[in-house]
mmCIF file of C-alpha atoms in Angstrom:
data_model
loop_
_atom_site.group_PDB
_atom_site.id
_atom_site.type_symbol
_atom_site.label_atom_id
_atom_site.label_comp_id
_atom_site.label_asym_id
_atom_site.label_seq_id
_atom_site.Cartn_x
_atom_site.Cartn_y
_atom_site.Cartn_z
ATOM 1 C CA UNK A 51 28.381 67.373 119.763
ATOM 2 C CA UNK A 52 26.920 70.414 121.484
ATOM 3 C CA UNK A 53 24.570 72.963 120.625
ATOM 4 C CA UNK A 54 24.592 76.209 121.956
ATOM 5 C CA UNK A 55 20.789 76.207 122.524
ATOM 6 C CA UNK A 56 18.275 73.412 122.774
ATOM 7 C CA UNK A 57 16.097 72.891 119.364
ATOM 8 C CA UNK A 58 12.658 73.354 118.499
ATOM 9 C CA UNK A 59 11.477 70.192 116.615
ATOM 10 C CA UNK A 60 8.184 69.839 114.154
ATOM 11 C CA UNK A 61 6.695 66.638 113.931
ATOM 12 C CA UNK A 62 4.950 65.242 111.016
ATOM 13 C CA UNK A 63 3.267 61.842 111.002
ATOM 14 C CA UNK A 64 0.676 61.847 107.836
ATOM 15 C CA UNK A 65 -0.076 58.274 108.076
ATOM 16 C CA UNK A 66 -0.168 57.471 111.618
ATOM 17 C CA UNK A 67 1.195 58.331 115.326
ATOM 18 C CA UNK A 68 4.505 59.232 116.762
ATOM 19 C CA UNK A 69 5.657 55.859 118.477
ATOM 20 C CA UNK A 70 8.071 58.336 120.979
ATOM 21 C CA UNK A 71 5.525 60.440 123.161
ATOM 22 C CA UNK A 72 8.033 60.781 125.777
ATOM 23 C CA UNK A 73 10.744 62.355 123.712
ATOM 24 C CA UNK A 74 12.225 64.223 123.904
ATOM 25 C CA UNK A 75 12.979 63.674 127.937
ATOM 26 C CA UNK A 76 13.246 66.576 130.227
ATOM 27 C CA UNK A 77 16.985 66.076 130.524
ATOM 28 C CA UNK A 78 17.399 65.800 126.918
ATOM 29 C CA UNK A 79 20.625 68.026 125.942
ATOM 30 C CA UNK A 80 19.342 68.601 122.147
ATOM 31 C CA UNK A 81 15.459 69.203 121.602
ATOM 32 C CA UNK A 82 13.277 71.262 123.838
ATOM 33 C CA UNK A 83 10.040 70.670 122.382
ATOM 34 C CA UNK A 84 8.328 69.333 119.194
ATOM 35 C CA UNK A 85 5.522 71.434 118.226
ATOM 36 C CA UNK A 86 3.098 68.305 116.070
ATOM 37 C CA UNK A 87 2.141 69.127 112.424
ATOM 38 C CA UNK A 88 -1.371 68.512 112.001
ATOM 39 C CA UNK A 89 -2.341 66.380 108.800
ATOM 40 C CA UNK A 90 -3.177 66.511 105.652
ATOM 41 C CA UNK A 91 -0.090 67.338 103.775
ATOM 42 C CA UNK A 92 0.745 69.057 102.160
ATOM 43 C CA UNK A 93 2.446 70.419 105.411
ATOM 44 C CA UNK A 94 3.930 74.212 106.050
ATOM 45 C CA UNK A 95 6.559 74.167 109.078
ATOM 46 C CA UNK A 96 5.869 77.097 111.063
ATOM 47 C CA UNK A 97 8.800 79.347 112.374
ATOM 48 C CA UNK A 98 10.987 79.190 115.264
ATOM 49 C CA UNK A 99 11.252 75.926 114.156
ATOM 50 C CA UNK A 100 15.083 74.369 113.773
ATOM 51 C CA UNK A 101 14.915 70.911 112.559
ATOM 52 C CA UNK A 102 11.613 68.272 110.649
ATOM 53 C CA UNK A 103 11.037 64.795 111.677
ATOM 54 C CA UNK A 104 8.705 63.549 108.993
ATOM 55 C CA UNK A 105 7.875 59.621 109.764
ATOM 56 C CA UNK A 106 6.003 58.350 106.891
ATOM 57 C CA UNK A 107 5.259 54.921 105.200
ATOM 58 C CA UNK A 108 6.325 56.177 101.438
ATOM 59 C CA UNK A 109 9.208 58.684 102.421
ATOM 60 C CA UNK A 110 9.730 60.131 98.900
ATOM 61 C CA UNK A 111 6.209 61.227 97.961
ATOM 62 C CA UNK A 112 5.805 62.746 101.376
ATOM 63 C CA UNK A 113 9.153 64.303 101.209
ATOM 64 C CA UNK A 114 7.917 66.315 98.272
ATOM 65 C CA UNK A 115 4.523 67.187 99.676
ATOM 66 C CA UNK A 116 6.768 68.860 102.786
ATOM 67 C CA UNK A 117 6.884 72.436 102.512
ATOM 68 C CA UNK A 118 10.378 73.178 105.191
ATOM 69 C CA UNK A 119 11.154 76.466 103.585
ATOM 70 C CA UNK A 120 14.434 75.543 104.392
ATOM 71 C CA UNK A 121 14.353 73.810 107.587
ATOM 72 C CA UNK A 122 16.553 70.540 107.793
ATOM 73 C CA UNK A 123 14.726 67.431 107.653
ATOM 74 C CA UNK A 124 15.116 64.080 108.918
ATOM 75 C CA UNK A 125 12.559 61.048 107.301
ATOM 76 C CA UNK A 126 11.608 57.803 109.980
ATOM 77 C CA UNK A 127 10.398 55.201 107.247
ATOM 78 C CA UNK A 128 10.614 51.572 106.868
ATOM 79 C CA UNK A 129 12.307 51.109 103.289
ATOM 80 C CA UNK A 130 15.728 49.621 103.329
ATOM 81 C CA UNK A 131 16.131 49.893 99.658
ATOM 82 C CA UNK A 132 18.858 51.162 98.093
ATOM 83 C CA UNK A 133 16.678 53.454 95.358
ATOM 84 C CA UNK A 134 14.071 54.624 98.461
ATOM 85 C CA UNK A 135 17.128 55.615 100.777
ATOM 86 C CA UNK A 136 19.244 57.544 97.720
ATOM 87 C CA UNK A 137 15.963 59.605 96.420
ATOM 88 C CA UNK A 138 15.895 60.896 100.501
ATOM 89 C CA UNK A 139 19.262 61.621 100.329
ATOM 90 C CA UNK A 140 19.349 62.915 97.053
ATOM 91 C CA UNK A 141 16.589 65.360 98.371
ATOM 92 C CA UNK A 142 18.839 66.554 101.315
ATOM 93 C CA UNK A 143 17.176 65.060 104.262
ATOM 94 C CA UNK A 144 18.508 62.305 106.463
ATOM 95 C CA UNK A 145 16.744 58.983 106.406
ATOM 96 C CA UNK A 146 16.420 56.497 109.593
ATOM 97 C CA UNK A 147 15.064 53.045 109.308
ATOM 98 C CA UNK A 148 11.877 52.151 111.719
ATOM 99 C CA UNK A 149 13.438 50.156 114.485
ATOM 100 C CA UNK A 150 17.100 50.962 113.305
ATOM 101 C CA UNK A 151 17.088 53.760 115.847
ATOM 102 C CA UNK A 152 16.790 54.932 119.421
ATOM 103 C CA UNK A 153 15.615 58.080 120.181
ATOM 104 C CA UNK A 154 19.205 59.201 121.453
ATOM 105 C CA UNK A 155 20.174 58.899 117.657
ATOM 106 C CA UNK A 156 17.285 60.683 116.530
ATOM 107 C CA UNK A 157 18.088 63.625 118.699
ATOM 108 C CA UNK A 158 21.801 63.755 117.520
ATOM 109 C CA UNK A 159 19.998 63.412 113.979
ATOM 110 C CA UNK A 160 18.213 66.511 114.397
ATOM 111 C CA UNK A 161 21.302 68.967 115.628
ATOM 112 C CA UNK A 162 23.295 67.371 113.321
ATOM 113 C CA UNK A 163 20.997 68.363 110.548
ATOM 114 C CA UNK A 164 21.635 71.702 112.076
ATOM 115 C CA UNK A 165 24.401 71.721 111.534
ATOM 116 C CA UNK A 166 24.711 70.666 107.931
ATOM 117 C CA UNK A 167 25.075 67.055 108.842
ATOM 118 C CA UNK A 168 22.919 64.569 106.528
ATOM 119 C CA UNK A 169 22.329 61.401 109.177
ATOM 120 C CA UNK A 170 21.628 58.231 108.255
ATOM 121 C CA UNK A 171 20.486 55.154 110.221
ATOM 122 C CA UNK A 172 22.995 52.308 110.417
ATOM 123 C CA UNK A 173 20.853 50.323 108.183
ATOM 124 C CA UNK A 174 20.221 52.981 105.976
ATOM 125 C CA UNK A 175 23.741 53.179 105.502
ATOM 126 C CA UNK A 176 24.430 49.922 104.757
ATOM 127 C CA UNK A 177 22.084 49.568 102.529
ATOM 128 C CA UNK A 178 22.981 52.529 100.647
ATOM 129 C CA UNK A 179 26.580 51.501 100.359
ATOM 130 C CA UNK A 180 25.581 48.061 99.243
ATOM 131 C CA UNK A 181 23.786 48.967 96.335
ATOM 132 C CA UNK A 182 26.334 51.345 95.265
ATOM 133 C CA UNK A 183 28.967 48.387 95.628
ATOM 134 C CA UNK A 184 26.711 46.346 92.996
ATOM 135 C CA UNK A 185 26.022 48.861 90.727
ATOM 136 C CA UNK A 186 29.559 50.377 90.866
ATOM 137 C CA UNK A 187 31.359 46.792 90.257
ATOM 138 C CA UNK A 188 31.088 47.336 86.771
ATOM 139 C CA UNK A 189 31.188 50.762 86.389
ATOM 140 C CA UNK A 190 35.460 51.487 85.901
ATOM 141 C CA UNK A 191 34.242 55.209 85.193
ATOM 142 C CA UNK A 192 33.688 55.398 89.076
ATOM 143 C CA UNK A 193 36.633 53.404 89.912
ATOM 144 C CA UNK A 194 39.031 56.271 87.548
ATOM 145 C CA UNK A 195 36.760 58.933 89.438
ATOM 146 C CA UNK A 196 37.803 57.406 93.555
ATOM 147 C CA UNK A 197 41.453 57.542 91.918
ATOM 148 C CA UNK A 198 41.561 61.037 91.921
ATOM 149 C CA UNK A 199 41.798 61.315 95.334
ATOM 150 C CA UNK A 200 44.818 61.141 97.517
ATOM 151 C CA UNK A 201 44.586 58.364 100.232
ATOM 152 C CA UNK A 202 43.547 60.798 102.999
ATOM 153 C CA UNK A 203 40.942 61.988 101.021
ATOM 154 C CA UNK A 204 39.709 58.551 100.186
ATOM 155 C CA UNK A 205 39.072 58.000 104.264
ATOM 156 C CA UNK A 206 37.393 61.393 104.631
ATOM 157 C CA UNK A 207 35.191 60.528 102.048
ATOM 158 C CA UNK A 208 34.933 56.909 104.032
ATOM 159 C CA UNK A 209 34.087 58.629 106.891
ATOM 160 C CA UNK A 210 31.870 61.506 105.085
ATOM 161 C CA UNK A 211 29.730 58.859 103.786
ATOM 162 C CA UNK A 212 28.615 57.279 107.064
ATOM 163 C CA UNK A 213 27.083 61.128 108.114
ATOM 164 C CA UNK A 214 29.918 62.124 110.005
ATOM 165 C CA UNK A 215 30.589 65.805 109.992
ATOM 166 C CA UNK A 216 34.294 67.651 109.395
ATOM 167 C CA UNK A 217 34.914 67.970 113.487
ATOM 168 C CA UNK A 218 34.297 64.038 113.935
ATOM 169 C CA UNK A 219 35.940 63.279 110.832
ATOM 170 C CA UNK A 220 38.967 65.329 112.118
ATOM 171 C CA UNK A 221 38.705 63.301 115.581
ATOM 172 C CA UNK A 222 38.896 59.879 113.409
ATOM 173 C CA UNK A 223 41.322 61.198 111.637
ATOM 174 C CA UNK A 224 43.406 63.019 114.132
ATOM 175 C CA UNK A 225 43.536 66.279 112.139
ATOM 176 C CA UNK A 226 42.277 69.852 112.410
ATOM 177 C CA UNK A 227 38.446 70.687 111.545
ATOM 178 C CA UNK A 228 40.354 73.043 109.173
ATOM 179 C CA UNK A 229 42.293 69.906 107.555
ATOM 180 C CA UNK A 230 39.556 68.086 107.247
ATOM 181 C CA UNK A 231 37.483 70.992 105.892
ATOM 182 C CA UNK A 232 40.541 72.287 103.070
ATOM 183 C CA UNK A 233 40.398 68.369 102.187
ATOM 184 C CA UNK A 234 36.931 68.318 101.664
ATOM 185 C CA UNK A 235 36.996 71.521 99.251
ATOM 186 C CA UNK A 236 39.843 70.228 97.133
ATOM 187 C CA UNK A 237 37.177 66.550 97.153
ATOM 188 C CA UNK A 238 34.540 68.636 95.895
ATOM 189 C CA UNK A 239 36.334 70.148 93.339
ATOM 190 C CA UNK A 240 37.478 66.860 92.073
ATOM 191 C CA UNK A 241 34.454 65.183 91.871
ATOM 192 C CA UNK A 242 32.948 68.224 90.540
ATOM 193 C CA UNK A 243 30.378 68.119 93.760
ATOM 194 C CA UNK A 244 28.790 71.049 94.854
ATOM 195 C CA UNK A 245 28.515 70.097 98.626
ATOM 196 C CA UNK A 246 28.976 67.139 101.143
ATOM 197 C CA UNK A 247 25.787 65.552 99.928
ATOM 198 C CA UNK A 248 26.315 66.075 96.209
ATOM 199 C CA UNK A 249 29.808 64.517 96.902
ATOM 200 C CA UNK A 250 28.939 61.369 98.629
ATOM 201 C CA UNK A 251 26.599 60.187 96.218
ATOM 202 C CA UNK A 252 29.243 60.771 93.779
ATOM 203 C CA UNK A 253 31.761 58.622 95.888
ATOM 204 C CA UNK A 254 28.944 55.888 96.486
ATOM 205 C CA UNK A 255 27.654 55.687 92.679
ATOM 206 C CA UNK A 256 24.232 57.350 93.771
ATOM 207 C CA UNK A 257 24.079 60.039 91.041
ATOM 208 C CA UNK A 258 25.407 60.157 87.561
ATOM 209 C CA UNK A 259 29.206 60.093 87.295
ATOM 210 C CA UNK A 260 31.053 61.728 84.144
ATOM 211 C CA UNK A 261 32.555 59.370 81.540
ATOM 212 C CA UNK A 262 35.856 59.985 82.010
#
């Protein structure tokens, strides 16, 4: 994954410090610099600014407080809950666990979010997917909504759901980034998503699936 330019990052820690001072490193290939949001919220990102990192203790409330205008953002918090991680999601910004990530991840985070990506931390992932396992074992309405999908488009939406984008889906996969993207339109338009996030909460029982 390569970015044409390195990023400008802003930094907001409302409740404490940033436990990374030396990221990113000089030899970084990402992030340039991260210009440090002074507290208290609710903060304003400045421009020239490409991607937030907003580390907080209660990632949803804080979340809201953020004024981005726009700007991808990426939440460092220590909830592993299911409800915590989805509300994040839901909200558009990626989510990574305290001590679930090095800063090598949290640098692909950022141009991923870029880039449209919506990154999650391994345990953030799991524990998204798990409580969308228990909640959808009962729910047959989300089992008859997976079925419309053809069997590739079941593993894109796999893959989809783990953060991946359409060019390292297509690498998994072994197809085109415009396969993978054509797939992903005719997904959305079965689930009756209006984008990748929309659609993977969908496919992971995260958000309110039509009786059908």
């Amino acid at each position: 994954m390569r970015t044409s330019r390195k990023l400008s990052v802003a930094l907001a820690c409302p409740e404490g410090t940033w436990p990374h001072p030396d990221w990113p490193a000089p030899d970084d290939p990402y992030v340039e610099r991260v210009v440090s949001l002074r507290p208290p919220p609710p903060f304003r990102v400045p421009g020239g600014v490409d991607a937030v990192v907003l580390r907080c203790a209660e990632p949803v409330d804080a979340l809201r407080e953020l004024r981005s205008g726009g700007v991808p953002v990426i939440v460092v918090g220590p909830h592993r809950d299911a409800e915590t991680i989805v509300e994040v999601f839901r909200g558009g910004a990626g989510y990574l666990v305290e001590g679930d990530y090095c800063t090598c991840m949290l640098s692909s985070a950022v141009v991923g979010a870029t880039i449209g990506h919506t990154y999650l931390s391994p345990a953030a992932c799991a524990a998204l997917r798990e409580g969308a396992r228990q909640a959808s074992s009962q729910d047959t309405a989300l089992e008859r909504l997976r079925g419309r999908l053809s069997p590739r488009e079941r593993q894109i939406m796999e893959l989809l759901s783990t953060g991946l984008g359409a060019q390292e889906i297509g690498l998994r996969l072994r197809l085109s980034e415009k396969t993978v993207r054509n797939n992903l339109s005719n997904i959305y338009a079965k689930l009756d998503a209006r984008g990748s996030t929309d659609a993977v909460l969908r496919w992971l029982g995260a958000a309110p699936v039509l009786r059908i």
